[in-house]
Coordinates of C-alpha atoms in Angstrom, one line a residue:
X1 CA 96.9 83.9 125.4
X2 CA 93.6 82.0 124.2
X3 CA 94.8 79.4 122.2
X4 CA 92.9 76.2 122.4
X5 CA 94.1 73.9 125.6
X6 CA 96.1 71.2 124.0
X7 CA 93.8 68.8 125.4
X8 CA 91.4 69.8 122.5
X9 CA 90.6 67.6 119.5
X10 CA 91.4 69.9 116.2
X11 CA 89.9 68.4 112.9
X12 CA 91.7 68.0 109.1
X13 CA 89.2 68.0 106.4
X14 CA 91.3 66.9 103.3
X15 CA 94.3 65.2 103.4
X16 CA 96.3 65.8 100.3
X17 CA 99.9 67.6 100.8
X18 CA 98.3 70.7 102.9
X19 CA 96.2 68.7 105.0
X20 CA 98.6 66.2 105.9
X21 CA 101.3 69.5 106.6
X22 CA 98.8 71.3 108.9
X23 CA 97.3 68.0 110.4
X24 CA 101.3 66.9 111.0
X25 CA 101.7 70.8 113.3
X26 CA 99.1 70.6 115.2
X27 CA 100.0 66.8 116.2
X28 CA 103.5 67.6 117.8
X29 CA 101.8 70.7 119.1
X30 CA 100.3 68.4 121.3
X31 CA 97.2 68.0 120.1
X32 CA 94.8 64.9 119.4
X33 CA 94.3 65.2 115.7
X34 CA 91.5 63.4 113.7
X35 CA 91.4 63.3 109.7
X36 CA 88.5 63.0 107.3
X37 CA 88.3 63.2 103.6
X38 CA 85.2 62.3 101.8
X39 CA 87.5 59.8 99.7
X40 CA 86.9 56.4 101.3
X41 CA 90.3 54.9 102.8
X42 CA 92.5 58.8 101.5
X43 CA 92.2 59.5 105.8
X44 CA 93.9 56.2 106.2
X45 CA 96.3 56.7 103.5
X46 CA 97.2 60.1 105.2
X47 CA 97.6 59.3 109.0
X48 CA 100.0 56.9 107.7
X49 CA 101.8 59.0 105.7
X50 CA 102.2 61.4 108.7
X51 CA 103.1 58.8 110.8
X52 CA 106.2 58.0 108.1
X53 CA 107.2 61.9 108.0
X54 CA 107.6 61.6 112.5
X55 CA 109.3 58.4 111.7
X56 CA 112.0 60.3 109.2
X57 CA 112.1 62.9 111.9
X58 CA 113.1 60.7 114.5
X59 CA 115.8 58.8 112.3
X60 CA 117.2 62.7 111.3
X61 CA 117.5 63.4 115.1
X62 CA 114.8 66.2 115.0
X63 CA 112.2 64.4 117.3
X64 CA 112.0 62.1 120.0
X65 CA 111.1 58.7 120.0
X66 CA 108.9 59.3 123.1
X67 CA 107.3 62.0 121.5
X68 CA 107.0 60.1 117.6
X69 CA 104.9 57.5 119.9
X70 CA 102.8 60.0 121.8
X71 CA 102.0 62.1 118.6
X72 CA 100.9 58.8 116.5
X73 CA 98.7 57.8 119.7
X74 CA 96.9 61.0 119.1
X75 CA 96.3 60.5 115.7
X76 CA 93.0 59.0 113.9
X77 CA 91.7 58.7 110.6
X78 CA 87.9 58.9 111.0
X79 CA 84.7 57.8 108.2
X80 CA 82.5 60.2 108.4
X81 CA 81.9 64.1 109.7
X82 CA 79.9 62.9 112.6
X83 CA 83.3 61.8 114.2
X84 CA 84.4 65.4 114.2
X85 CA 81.6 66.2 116.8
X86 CA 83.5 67.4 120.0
X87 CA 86.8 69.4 118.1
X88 CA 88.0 72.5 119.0
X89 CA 89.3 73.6 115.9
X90 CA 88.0 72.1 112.5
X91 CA 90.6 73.2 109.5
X92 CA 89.4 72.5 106.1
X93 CA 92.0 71.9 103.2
X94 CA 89.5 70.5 100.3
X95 CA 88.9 71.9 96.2
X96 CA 89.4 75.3 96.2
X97 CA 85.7 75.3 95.2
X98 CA 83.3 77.9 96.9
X99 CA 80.2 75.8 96.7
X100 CA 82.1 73.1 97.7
X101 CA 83.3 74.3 100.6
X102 CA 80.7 76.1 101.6
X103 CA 78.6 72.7 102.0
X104 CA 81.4 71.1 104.2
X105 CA 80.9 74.0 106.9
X106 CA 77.0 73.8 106.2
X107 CA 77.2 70.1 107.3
X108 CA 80.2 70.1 110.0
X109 CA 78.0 73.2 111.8
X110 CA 75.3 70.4 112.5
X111 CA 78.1 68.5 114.0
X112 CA 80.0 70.5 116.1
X113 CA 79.2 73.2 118.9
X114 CA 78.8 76.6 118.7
X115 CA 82.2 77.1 120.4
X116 CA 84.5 75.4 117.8
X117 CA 86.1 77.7 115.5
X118 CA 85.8 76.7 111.9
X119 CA 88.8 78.0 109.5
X120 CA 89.7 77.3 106.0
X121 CA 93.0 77.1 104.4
X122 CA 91.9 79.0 100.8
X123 CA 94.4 81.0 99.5
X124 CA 92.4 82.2 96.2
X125 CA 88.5 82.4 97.7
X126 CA 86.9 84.5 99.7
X127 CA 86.6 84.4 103.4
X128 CA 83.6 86.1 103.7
X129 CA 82.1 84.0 100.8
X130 CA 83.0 80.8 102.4
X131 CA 81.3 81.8 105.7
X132 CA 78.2 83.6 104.2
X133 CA 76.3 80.7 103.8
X134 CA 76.5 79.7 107.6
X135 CA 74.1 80.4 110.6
X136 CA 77.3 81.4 113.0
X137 CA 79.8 83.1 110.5
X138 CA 81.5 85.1 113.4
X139 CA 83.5 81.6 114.4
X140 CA 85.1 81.2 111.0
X141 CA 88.1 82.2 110.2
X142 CA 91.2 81.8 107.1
X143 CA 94.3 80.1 108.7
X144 CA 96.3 80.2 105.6
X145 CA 99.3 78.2 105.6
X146 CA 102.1 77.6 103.3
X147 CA 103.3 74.5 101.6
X148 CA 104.9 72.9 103.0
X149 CA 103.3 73.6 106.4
X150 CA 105.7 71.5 108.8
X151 CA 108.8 73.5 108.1
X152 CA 107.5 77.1 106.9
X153 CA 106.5 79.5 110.0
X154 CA 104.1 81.9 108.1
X155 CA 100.2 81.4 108.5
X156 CA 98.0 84.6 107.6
X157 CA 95.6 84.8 110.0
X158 CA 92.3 86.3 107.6
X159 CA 89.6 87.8 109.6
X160 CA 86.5 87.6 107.4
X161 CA 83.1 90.8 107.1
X162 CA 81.6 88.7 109.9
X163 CA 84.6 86.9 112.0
X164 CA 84.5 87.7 115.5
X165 CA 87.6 89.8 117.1
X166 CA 87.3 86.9 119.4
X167 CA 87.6 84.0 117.1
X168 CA 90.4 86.0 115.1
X169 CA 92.7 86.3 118.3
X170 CA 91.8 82.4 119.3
X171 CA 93.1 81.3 115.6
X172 CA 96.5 83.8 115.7
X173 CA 97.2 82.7 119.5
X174 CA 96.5 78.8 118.7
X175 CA 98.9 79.4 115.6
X176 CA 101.8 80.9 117.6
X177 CA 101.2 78.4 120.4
X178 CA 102.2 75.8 117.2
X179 CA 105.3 77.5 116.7
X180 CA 104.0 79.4 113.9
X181 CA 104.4 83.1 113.2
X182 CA 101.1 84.0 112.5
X183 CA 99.9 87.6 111.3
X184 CA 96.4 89.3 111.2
X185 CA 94.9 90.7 108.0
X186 CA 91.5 91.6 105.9
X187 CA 89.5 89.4 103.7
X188 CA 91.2 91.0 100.6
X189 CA 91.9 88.8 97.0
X190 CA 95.6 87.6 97.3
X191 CA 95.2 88.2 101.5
X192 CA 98.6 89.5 102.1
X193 CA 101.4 87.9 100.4
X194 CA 99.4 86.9 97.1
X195 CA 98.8 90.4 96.7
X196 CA 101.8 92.2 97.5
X197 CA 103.7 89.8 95.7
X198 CA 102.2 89.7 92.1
X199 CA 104.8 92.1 90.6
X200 CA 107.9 89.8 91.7
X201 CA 106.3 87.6 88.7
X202 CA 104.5 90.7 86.7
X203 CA 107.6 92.7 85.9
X204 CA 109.5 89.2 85.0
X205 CA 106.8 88.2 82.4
X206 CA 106.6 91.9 81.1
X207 CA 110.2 92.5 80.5
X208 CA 110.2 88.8 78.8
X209 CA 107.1 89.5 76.8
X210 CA 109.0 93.1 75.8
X211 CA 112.3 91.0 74.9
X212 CA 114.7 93.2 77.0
X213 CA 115.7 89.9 78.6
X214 CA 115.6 86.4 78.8
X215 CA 114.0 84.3 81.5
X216 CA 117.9 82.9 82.9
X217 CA 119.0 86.4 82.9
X218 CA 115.9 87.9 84.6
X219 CA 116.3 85.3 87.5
X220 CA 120.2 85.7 87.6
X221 CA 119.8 89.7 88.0
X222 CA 116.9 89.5 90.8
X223 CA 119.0 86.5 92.6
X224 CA 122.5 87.8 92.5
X225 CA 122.1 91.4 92.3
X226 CA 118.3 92.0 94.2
X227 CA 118.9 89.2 96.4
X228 CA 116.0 87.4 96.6
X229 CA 116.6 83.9 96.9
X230 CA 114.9 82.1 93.7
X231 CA 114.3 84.5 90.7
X232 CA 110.6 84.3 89.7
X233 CA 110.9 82.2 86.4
X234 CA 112.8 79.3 88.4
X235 CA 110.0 80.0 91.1
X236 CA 106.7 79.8 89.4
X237 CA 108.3 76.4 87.2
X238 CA 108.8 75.0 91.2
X239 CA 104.7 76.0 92.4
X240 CA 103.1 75.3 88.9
X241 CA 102.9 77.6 85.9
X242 CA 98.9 76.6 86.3
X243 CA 98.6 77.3 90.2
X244 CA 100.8 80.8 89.7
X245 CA 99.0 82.2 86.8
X246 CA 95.6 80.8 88.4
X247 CA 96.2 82.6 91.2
X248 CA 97.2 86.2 89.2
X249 CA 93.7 85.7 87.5
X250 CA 92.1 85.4 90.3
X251 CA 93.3 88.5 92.1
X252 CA 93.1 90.3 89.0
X253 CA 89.5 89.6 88.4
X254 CA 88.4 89.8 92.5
X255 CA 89.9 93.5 91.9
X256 CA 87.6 94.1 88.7
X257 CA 90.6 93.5 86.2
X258 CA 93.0 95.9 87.2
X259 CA 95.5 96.9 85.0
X260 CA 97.6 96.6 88.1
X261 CA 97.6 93.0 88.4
X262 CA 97.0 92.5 84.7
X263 CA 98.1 88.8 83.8
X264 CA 100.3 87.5 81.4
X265 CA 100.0 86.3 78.1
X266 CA 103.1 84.6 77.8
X267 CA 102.4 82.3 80.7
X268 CA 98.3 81.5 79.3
X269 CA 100.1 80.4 76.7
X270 CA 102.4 77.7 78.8
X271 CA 100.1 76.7 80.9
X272 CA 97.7 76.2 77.9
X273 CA 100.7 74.1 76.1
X274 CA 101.1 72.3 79.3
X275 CA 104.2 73.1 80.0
X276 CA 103.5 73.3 84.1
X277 CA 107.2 73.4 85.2
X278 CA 109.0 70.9 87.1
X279 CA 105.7 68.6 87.6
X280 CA 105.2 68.2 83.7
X281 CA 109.3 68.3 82.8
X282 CA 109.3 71.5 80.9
X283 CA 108.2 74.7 81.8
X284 CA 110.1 78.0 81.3
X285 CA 112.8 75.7 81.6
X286 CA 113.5 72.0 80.9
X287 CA 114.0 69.6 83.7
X288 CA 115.5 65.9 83.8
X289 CA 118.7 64.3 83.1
X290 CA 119.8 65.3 79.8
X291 CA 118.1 69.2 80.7
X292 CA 120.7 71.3 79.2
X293 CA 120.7 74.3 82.1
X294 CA 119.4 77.7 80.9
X295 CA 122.8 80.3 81.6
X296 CA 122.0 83.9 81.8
X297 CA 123.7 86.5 79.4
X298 CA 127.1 87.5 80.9
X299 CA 129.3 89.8 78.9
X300 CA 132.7 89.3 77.6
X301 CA 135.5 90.6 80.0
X302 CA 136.2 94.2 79.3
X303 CA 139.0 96.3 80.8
X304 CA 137.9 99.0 83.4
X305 CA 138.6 102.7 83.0
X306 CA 141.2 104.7 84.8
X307 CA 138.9 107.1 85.9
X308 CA 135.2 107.8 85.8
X309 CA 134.0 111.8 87.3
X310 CA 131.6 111.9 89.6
X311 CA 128.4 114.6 88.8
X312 CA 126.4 115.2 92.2
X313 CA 125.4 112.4 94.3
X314 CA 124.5 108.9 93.4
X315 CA 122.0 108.6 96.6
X316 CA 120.5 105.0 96.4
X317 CA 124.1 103.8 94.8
X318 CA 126.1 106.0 97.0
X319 CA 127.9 103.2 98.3
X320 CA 129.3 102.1 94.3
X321 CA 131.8 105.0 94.9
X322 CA 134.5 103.7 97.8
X323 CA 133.6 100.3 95.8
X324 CA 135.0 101.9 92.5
X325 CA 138.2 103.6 94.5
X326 CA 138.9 100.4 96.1
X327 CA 139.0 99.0 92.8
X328 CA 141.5 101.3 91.9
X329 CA 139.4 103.4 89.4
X330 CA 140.1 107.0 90.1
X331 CA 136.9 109.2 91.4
X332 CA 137.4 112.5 90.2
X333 CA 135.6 115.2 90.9
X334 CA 132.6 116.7 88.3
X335 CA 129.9 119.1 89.0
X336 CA 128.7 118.6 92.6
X337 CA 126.1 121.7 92.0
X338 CA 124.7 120.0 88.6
X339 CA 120.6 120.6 88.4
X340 CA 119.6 116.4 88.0
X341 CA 118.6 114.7 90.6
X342 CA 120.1 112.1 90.9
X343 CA 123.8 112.4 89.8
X344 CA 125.6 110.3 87.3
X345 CA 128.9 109.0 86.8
X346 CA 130.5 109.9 83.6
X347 CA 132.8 107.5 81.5
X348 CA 136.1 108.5 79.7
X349 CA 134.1 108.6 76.4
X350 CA 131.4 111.5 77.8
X351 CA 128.9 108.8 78.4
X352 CA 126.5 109.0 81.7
X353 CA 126.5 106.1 83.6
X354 CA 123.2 106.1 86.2
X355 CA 120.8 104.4 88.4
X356 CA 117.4 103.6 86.8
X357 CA 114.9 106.5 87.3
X358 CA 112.0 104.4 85.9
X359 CA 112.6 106.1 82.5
X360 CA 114.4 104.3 79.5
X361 CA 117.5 105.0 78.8
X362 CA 117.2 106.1 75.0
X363 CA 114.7 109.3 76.6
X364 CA 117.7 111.0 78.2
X365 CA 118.8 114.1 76.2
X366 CA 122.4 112.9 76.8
X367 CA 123.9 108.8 75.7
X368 CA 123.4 106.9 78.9
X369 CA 123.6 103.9 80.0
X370 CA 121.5 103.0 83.3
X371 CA 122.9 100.2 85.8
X372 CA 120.3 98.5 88.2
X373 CA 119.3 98.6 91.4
X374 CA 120.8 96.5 94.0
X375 CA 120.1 95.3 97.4
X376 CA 123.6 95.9 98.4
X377 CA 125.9 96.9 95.7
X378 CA 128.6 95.4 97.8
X379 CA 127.7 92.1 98.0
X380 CA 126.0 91.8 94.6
X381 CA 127.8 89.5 92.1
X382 CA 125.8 90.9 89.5
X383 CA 124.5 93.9 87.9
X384 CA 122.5 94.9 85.1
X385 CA 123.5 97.3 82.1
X386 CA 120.5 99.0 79.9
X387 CA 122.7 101.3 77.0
X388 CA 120.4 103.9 75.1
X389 CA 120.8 103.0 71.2
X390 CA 122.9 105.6 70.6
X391 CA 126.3 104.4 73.3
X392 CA 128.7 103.2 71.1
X393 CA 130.1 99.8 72.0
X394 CA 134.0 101.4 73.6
X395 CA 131.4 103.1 75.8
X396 CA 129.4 100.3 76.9
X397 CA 132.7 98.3 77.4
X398 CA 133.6 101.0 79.6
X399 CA 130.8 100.4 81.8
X400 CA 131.0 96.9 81.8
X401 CA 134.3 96.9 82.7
X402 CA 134.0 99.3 85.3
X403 CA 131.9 97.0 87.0
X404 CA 133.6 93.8 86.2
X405 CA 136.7 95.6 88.1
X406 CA 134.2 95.7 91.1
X407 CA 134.0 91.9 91.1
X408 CA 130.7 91.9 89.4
X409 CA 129.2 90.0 86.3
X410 CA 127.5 92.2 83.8
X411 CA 124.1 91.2 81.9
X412 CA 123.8 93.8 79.4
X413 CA 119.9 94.5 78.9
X414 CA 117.5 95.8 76.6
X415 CA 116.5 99.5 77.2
X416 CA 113.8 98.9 79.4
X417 CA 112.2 101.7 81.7
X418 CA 113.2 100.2 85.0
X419 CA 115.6 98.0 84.2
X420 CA 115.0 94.4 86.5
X421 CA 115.4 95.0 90.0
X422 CA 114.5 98.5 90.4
X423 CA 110.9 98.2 88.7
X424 CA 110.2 94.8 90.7
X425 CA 111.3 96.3 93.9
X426 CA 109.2 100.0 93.7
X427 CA 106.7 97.7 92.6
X428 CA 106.7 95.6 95.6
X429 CA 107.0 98.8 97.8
X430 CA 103.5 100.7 95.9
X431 CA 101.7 97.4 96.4
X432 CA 103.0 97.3 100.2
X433 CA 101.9 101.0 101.0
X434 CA 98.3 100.5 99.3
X435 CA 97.9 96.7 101.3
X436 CA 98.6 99.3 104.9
X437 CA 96.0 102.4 103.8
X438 CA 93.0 99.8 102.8
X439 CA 92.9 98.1 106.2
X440 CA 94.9 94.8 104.6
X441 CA 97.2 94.1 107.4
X442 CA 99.7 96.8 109.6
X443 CA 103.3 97.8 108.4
X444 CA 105.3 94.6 110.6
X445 CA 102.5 92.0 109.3
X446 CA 103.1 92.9 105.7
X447 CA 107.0 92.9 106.0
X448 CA 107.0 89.4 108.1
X449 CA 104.5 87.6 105.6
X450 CA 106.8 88.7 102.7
X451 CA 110.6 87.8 104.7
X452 CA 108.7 84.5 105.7
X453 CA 106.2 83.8 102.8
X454 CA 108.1 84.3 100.2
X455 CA 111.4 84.5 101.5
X456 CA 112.1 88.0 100.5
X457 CA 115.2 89.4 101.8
X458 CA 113.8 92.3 103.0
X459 CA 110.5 93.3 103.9
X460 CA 109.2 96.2 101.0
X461 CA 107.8 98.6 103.6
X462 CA 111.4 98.7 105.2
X463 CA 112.7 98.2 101.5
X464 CA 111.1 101.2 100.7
X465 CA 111.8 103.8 103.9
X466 CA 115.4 102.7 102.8
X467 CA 115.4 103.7 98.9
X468 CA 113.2 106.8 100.4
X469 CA 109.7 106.6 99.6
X470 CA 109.7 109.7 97.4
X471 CA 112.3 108.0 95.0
X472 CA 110.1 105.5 94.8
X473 CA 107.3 107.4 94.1
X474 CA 109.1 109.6 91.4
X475 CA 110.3 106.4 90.0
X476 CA 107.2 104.8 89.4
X477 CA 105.8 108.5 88.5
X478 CA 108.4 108.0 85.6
X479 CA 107.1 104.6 84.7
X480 CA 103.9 105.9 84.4
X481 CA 104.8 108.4 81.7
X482 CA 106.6 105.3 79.9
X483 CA 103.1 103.2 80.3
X484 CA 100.5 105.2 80.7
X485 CA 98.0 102.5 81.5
X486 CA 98.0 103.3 85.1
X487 CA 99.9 99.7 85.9
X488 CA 102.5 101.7 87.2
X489 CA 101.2 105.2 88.4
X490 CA 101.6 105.5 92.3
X491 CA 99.3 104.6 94.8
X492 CA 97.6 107.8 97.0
X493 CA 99.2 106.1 99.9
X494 CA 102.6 106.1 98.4
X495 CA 101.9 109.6 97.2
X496 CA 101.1 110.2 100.6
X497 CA 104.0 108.3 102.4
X498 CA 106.2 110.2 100.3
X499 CA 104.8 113.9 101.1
X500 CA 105.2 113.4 104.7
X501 CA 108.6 112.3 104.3
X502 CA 109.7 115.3 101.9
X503 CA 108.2 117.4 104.8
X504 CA 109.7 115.2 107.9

């Protein structure tokens, strides 16, 4: 380990919210802490609030007195930069301004000594940029942490062009010795969660923006049937329509607008009405006391079929099959040597009921209905039904009960290709593999930043080996031919990852 001794002084520069979080983890670390913000009396302002969080702390049982006393002895709110001569670690947390920032380091590098390591907290600039104007950029480094930083254990560890290996592995060890979980990655826009997670909000503003659903049911399908713990309408309202489409714009552009991480009208347009989220009281939803809460589209009860025939092999929703028997819905046997890929279930009235292949359901040659993707079909409380125009409403009652007998609600969906869950997810998978072949961060950093950053409920590398890359890629192949913008064709490395597992 080379984390700093805890006997070091680290630095805060800036003490809104994020300064104060990071300032407040490296007290009970152990360390002396001293603030600065170029505010006159904000330092002040802060070290007390911090001291007011320890005191909450103590009163909920989760620190000791002893130790609320030792941490507030370390702790002082200093004037000027010239008190920060003689830290360790200097962490800046100021405007996410690149002129501005780089001035601070410009000014605290003719304060401190060469051995301090100098990091910034950006989660939108450049690394790189930041440390290009200084004399010793191979000290600096991006310790990204995540709001708010007491109780979240993620911090991307960014290694700028010029960071030393040495400085890098001094930041991640110092991080974990805070009783963080800290992974390595590139200087790339987004670093790693901010890139890998654009789709969770893309694909939700697209399939708004294409009508097939409404922002309540788009969250209710991703929470209840994908998993994921907040659905990303509810999410972005709780960071800030502004900071989350801020952030899309500027990944988008660092990557010389690519269609991939194309923003969304539909949110300009809030954030340009002001309608921020929960900060400003409206925002894809209203908030307050007489809020009336958003519901999602739930059909009408329907009664289940007696029997549905089984065509091939469902594959990814294998496991709906003993579901449906334990229901009591007979499983009979159809054509186990049929040419598709995958198989289908057909209803009493000759309708095929299948997994989303990426296409839309009115391009089949036969009346379908497609049900989502789910992260465990077993658990799920909620599934999503896209009917091709031409499924007659007995058929689509069919289907919804059929899956209302499984214990399930049923949002029925417009006919988008990809229905909710599946697009999001092979999204999320494409944007994974691609993050692994550029040099972004290895396989186990990208699937702990996005359980622990994001609270994903499962990493999209290991999402992916378990859907089978290759379905993914044929999936999003299938998108592709629905959008041919190249938003949606597959990476190489996904191409790649695929091959070799065909071939394994």
């Amino acid at each position: 380990m080379t984390a700093l001794d805890l006997s070091g002084p680290v630095a805060v520069v800036g003490t809104g919210t994020m300064g104060q979080g990071i300032a407040q983890v490296a007290l009970v670390a152990g360390h002396p802490v001293r603030l600065y913000d170029a505010a006159p009396g904000f330092a002040k302002t802060a070290a007390a609030a911090i001291t007011a969080r320890l005191d909450r702390l103590v009163a909920k049982g989760r620190l000791d007195a002893a130790a609320r006393d030792a941490a507030t002895g370390r702790l002082t709110a200093v004037e000027g930069l010239a008190d920060l001569a003689g830290c360790d670690l200097v962490v800046e947390a100021v405007l996410e301004q690149l002129d501005v920032k780089q001035r601070l380091f410009q000014d605290l590098e003719e304060v401190v000594a060469e051995s301090c390591l100098l990091a910034t907290n950006t989660s939108s600039l450049s690394v790189t940029a930041v440390a290009g104007a200084l004399k010793h950029p191979g000290r600096f480094v991006g310790l990204h942490f995540f709001n708010p930083a007491p109780l979240l254990p993620l911090v991307e560890v960014v290694s700028g062009h010029a960071t030393d290996e040495a400085a890098a592995t001094r930041a991640y060890d110092t991080a974990k010795a805070w009783g963080k979980t800290p992974v390595r990655c590139a200087d790339t826009p987004g670093f790693i969660v901010n890139r890998v997670a654009r789709p969770f909000y893309a694909e939700a503003l697209r399939l708004h923006e294409e009508r097939a659903a409404d922002p309540a049911t788009i969250d209710a399908v991703l929470r209840e049937c994908g998993g994921f713990k907040m659905g990303p309408f509810e999410l972005t309202d709780l960071i800030g329509q502004d900071v989350n489409e801020a952030v899309t714009r500027s990944v988008w552009e660092s990557f010389f607008q690519d269609p991939k991480f194309t923003p969304s009208l539909a949110q300009r347009r809030l954030v340009e009405s002001r309608r921020l989220g929960r900060k400003s009281g409206q925002g894809w939803y209203a908030y307050g006391e007489d809020a009336e809460k958003a519901e999602p589209h739930t059909a009408a009860p329907a009664p289940a079929p007696e029997s549905v025939a089984l065509h091939g092999e469902l594959f990814q929703a294998a496991a709906l099959v003993p579901l449906i028997e334990a229901a009591g819905v007979r499983v009979e046997a159809g054509d186990a040597t049929h040419p598709d890929y995958p198989g289908w279930l057909e209803l009493p009235s000759g309708v095929r009921l299948c997994l989303a292949d990426g296409s839309s359901a009115d391009a089949a040659a036969e009346p379908t209905v497609q049900f989502d993707l789910a992260l465990d079909y077993a658990s799920a409380t909620r599934i999503a039904l896209a009917p091709a125009a031409r499924v007659s409403e007995q058929a689509l009652a069919e289907a919804v009960g059929l899956f209302q007998a499984l214990g399930k609600k049923v949002s029925v969906v417009g006919a988008a290709p990809g229905l909710i869950v599946a697009r999001t997810v092979a999204q999320l998978v494409d944007f994974a593999h691609d993050a692994v072949a550029r040099g972004v961060a290895g396989v186990d950093d990208i699937d702990t930043a996005m359980r622990l950053g994001v609270n994903y409920p499962r990493g999209p590398l290991s999402w992916g080996a378990a859907l089978r890359t290759y379905w993914v890629a044929e999936f999003l192949d299938s998108m592709h031919g629905e959008y041919p913008t190249g938003r949606y064709a597959p990476s190489q490395a996904l191409r790649q990852a695929a091959a070799r597992e065909e071939h394994s």
